[in-house]
mmCIF file of C-alpha atoms and ligand atoms in Angstrom:
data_model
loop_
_atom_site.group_PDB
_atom_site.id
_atom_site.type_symbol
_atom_site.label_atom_id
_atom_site.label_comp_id
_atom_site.label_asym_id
_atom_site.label_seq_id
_atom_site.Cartn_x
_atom_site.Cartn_y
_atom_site.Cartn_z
ATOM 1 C CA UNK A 1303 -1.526 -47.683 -72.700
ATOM 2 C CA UNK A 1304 -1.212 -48.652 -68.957
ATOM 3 C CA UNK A 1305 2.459 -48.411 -69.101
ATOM 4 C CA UNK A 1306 1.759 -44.737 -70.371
ATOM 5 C CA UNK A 1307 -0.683 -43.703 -67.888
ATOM 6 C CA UNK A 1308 1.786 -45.066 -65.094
ATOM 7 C CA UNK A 1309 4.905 -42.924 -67.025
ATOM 8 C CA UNK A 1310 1.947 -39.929 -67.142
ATOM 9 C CA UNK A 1311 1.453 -40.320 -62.799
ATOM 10 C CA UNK A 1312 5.398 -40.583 -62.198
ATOM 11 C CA UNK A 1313 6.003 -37.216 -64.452
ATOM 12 C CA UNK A 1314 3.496 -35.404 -62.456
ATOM 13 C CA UNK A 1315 4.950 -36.653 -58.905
ATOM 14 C CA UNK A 1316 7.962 -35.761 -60.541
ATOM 15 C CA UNK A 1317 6.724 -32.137 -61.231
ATOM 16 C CA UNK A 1318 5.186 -31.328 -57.950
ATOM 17 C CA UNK A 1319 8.195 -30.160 -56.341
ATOM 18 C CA UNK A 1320 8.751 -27.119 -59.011
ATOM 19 C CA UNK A 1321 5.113 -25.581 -57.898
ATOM 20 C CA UNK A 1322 5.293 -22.318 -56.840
ATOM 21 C CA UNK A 1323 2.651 -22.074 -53.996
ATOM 22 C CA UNK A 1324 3.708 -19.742 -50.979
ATOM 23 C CA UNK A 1325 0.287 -18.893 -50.111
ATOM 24 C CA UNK A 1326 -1.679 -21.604 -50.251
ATOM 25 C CA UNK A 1327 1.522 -24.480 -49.397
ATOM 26 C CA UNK A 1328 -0.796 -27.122 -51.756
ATOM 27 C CA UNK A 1329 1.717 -27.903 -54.474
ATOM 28 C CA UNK A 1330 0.196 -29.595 -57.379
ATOM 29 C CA UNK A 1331 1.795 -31.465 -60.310
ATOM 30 C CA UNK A 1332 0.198 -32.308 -63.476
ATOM 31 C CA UNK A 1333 1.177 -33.940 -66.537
ATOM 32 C CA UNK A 1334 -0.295 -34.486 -69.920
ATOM 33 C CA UNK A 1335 -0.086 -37.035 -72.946
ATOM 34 C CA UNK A 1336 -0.748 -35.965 -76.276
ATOM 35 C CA UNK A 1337 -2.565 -38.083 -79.264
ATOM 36 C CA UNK A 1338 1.297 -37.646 -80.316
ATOM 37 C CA UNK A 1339 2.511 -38.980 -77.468
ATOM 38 C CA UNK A 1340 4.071 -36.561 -76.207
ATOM 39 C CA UNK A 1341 4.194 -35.996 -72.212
ATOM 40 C CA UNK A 1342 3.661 -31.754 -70.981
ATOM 41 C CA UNK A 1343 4.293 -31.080 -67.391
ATOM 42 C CA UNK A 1344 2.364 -28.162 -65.235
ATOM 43 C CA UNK A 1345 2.387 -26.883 -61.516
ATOM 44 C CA UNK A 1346 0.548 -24.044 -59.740
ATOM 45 C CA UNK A 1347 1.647 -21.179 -59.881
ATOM 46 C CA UNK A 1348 0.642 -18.646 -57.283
ATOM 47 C CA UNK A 1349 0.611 -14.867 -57.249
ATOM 48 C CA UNK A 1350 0.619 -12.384 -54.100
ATOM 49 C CA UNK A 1351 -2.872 -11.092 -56.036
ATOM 50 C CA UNK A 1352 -4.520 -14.302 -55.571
ATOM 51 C CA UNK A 1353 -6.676 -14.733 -58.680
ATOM 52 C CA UNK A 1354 -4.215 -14.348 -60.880
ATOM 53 C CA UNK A 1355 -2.739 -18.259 -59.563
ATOM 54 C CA UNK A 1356 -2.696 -20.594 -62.488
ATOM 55 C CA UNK A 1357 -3.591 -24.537 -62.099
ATOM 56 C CA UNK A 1358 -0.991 -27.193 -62.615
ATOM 57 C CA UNK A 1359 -3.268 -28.550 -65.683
ATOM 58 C CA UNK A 1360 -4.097 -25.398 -67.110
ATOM 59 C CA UNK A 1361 -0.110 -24.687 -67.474
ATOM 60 C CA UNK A 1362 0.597 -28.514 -68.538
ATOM 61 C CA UNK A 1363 -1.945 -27.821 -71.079
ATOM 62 C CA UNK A 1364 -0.825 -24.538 -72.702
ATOM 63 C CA UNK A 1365 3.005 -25.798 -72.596
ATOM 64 C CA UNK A 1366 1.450 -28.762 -74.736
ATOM 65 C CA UNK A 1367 0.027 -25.944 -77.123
ATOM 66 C CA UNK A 1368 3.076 -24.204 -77.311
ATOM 67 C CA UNK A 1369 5.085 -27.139 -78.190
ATOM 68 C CA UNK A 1370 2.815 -28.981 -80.553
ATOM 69 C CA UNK A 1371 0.358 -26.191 -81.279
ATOM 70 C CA UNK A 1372 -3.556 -25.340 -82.096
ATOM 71 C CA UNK A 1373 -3.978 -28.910 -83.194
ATOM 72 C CA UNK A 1374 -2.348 -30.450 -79.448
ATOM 73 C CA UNK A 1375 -5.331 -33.054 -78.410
ATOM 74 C CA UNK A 1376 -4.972 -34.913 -74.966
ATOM 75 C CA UNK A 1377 -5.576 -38.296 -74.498
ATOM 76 C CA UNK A 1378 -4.898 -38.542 -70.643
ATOM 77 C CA UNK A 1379 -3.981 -36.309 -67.769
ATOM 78 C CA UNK A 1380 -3.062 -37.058 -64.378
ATOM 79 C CA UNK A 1381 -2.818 -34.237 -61.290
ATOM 80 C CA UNK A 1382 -1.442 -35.024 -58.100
ATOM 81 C CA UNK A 1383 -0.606 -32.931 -54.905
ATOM 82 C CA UNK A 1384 2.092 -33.324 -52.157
ATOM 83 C CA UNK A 1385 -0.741 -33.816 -49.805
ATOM 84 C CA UNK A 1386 -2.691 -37.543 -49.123
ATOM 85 C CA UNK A 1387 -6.052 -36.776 -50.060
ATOM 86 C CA UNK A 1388 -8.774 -35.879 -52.832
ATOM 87 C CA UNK A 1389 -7.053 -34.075 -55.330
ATOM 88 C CA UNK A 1390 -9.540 -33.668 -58.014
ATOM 89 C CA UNK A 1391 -9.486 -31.174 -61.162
ATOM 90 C CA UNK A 1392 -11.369 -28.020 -60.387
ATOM 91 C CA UNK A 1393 -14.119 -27.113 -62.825
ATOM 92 C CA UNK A 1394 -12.217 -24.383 -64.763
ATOM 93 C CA UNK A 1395 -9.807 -26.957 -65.564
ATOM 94 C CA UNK A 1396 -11.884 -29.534 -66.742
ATOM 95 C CA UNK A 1397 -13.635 -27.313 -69.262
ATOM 96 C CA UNK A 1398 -10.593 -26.840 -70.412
ATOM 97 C CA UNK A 1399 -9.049 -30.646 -70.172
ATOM 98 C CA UNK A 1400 -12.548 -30.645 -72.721
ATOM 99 C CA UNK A 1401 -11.315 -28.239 -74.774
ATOM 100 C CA UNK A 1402 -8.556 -30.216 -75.944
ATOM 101 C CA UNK A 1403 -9.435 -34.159 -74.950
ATOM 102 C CA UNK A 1404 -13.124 -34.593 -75.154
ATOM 103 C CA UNK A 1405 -12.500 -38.461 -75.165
ATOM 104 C CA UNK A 1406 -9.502 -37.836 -72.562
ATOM 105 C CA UNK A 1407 -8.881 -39.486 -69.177
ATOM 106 C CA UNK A 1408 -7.989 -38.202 -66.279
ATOM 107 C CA UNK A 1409 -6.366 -39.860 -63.925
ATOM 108 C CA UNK A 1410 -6.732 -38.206 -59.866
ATOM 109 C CA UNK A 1411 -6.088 -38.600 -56.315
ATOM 110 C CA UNK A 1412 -9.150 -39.708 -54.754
ATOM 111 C CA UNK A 1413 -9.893 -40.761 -51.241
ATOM 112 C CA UNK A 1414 -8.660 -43.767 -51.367
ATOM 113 C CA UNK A 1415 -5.807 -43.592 -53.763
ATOM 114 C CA UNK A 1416 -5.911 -42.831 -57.383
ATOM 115 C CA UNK A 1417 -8.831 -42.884 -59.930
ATOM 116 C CA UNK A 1418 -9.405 -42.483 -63.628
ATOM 117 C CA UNK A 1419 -12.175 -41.134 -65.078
ATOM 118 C CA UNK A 1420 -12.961 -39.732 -68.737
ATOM 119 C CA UNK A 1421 -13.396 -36.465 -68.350
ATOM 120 C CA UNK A 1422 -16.943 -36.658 -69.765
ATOM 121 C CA UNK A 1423 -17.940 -38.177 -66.257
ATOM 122 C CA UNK A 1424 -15.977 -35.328 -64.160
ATOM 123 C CA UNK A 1425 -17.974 -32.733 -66.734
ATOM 124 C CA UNK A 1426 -21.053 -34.062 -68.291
ATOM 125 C CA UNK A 1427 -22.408 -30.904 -69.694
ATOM 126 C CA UNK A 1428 -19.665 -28.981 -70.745
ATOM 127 C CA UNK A 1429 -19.742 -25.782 -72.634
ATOM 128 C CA UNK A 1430 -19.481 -26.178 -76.445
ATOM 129 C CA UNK A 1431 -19.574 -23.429 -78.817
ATOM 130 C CA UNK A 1432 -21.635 -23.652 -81.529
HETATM 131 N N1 THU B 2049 -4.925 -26.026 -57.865
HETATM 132 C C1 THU B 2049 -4.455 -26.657 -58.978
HETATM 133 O O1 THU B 2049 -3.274 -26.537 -59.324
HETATM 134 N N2 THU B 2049 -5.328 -27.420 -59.692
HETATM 135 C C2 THU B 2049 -6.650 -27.593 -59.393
HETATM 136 O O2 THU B 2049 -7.371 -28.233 -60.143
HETATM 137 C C3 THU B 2049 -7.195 -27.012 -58.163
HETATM 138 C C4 THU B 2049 -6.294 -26.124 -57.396
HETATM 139 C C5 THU B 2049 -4.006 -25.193 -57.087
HETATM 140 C C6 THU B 2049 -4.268 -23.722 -57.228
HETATM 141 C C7 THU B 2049 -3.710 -23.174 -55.938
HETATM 142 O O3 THU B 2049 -2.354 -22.847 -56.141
HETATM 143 C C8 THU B 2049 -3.795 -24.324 -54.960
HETATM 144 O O4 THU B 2049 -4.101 -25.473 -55.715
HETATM 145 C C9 THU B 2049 -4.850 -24.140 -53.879
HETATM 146 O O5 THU B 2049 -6.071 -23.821 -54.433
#
């Protein structure tokens, strides 16, 4: 597993250079692994109408969905940035990191370097459908 999770960090360094972030100059790599093993990659990509950006994770996780499909579950993600510094999932992503790894960890940049954390921690109430 820790060999993973260190192949999971290097794919998303790998990826940050592809973002697409003119406005904000924050590029941000993500990767996923799948229960399958599989690794996804994602950056941001920005839009000149600002809302319409997409997170790296978001667009890891929907090219893991369009490769495996409606059954895809995560078992780790990590996000990184081309900047030192926090780094952290924002909260639309994590809902969805739920969506699709409720037992998944993510691994971060943090203050001081990078942290894991199941994503249960970064969103302890999230929104379930029943
Ligand atoms: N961004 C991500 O890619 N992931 C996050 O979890 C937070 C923010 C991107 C979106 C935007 O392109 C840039 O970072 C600045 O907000």
């Amino acid at each position: 597993m820790r060999k993973d999770l260190d192949r999971l960090v290097d794919a998303a360094r790998e990826a940050v250079c592809r973002a697409y972030a003119p406005y904000s100059r924050l590029r941000v790599g993500a990767a996923v692994l799948t229960t399958k093993g599989n690794i996804y990659l994602g950056v941001n990509v920005e839009n000149a109408s600002y809302g319409l950006t997409l997170c790296a994770e978001r667009v890891a996780i929907c090219a893991a969905v369009a490769q495996e499909g409606p059954e895809m579950r995560l078992k780790a993600l990590a996000v990184v940035s081309d900047r030192p510094g926090p780094c952290p999932p924002c909260g639309a992503c994590r809902q969805v990191i739920f969506e699709f790894g409720p037992d998944a960890l993510v691994i971060f940049q943090g203050p001081d370097g990078l942290e894991e954390e199941p994503i249960t921690r970064l969103l302890p109430a999230a929104f379930r459908l029943r």
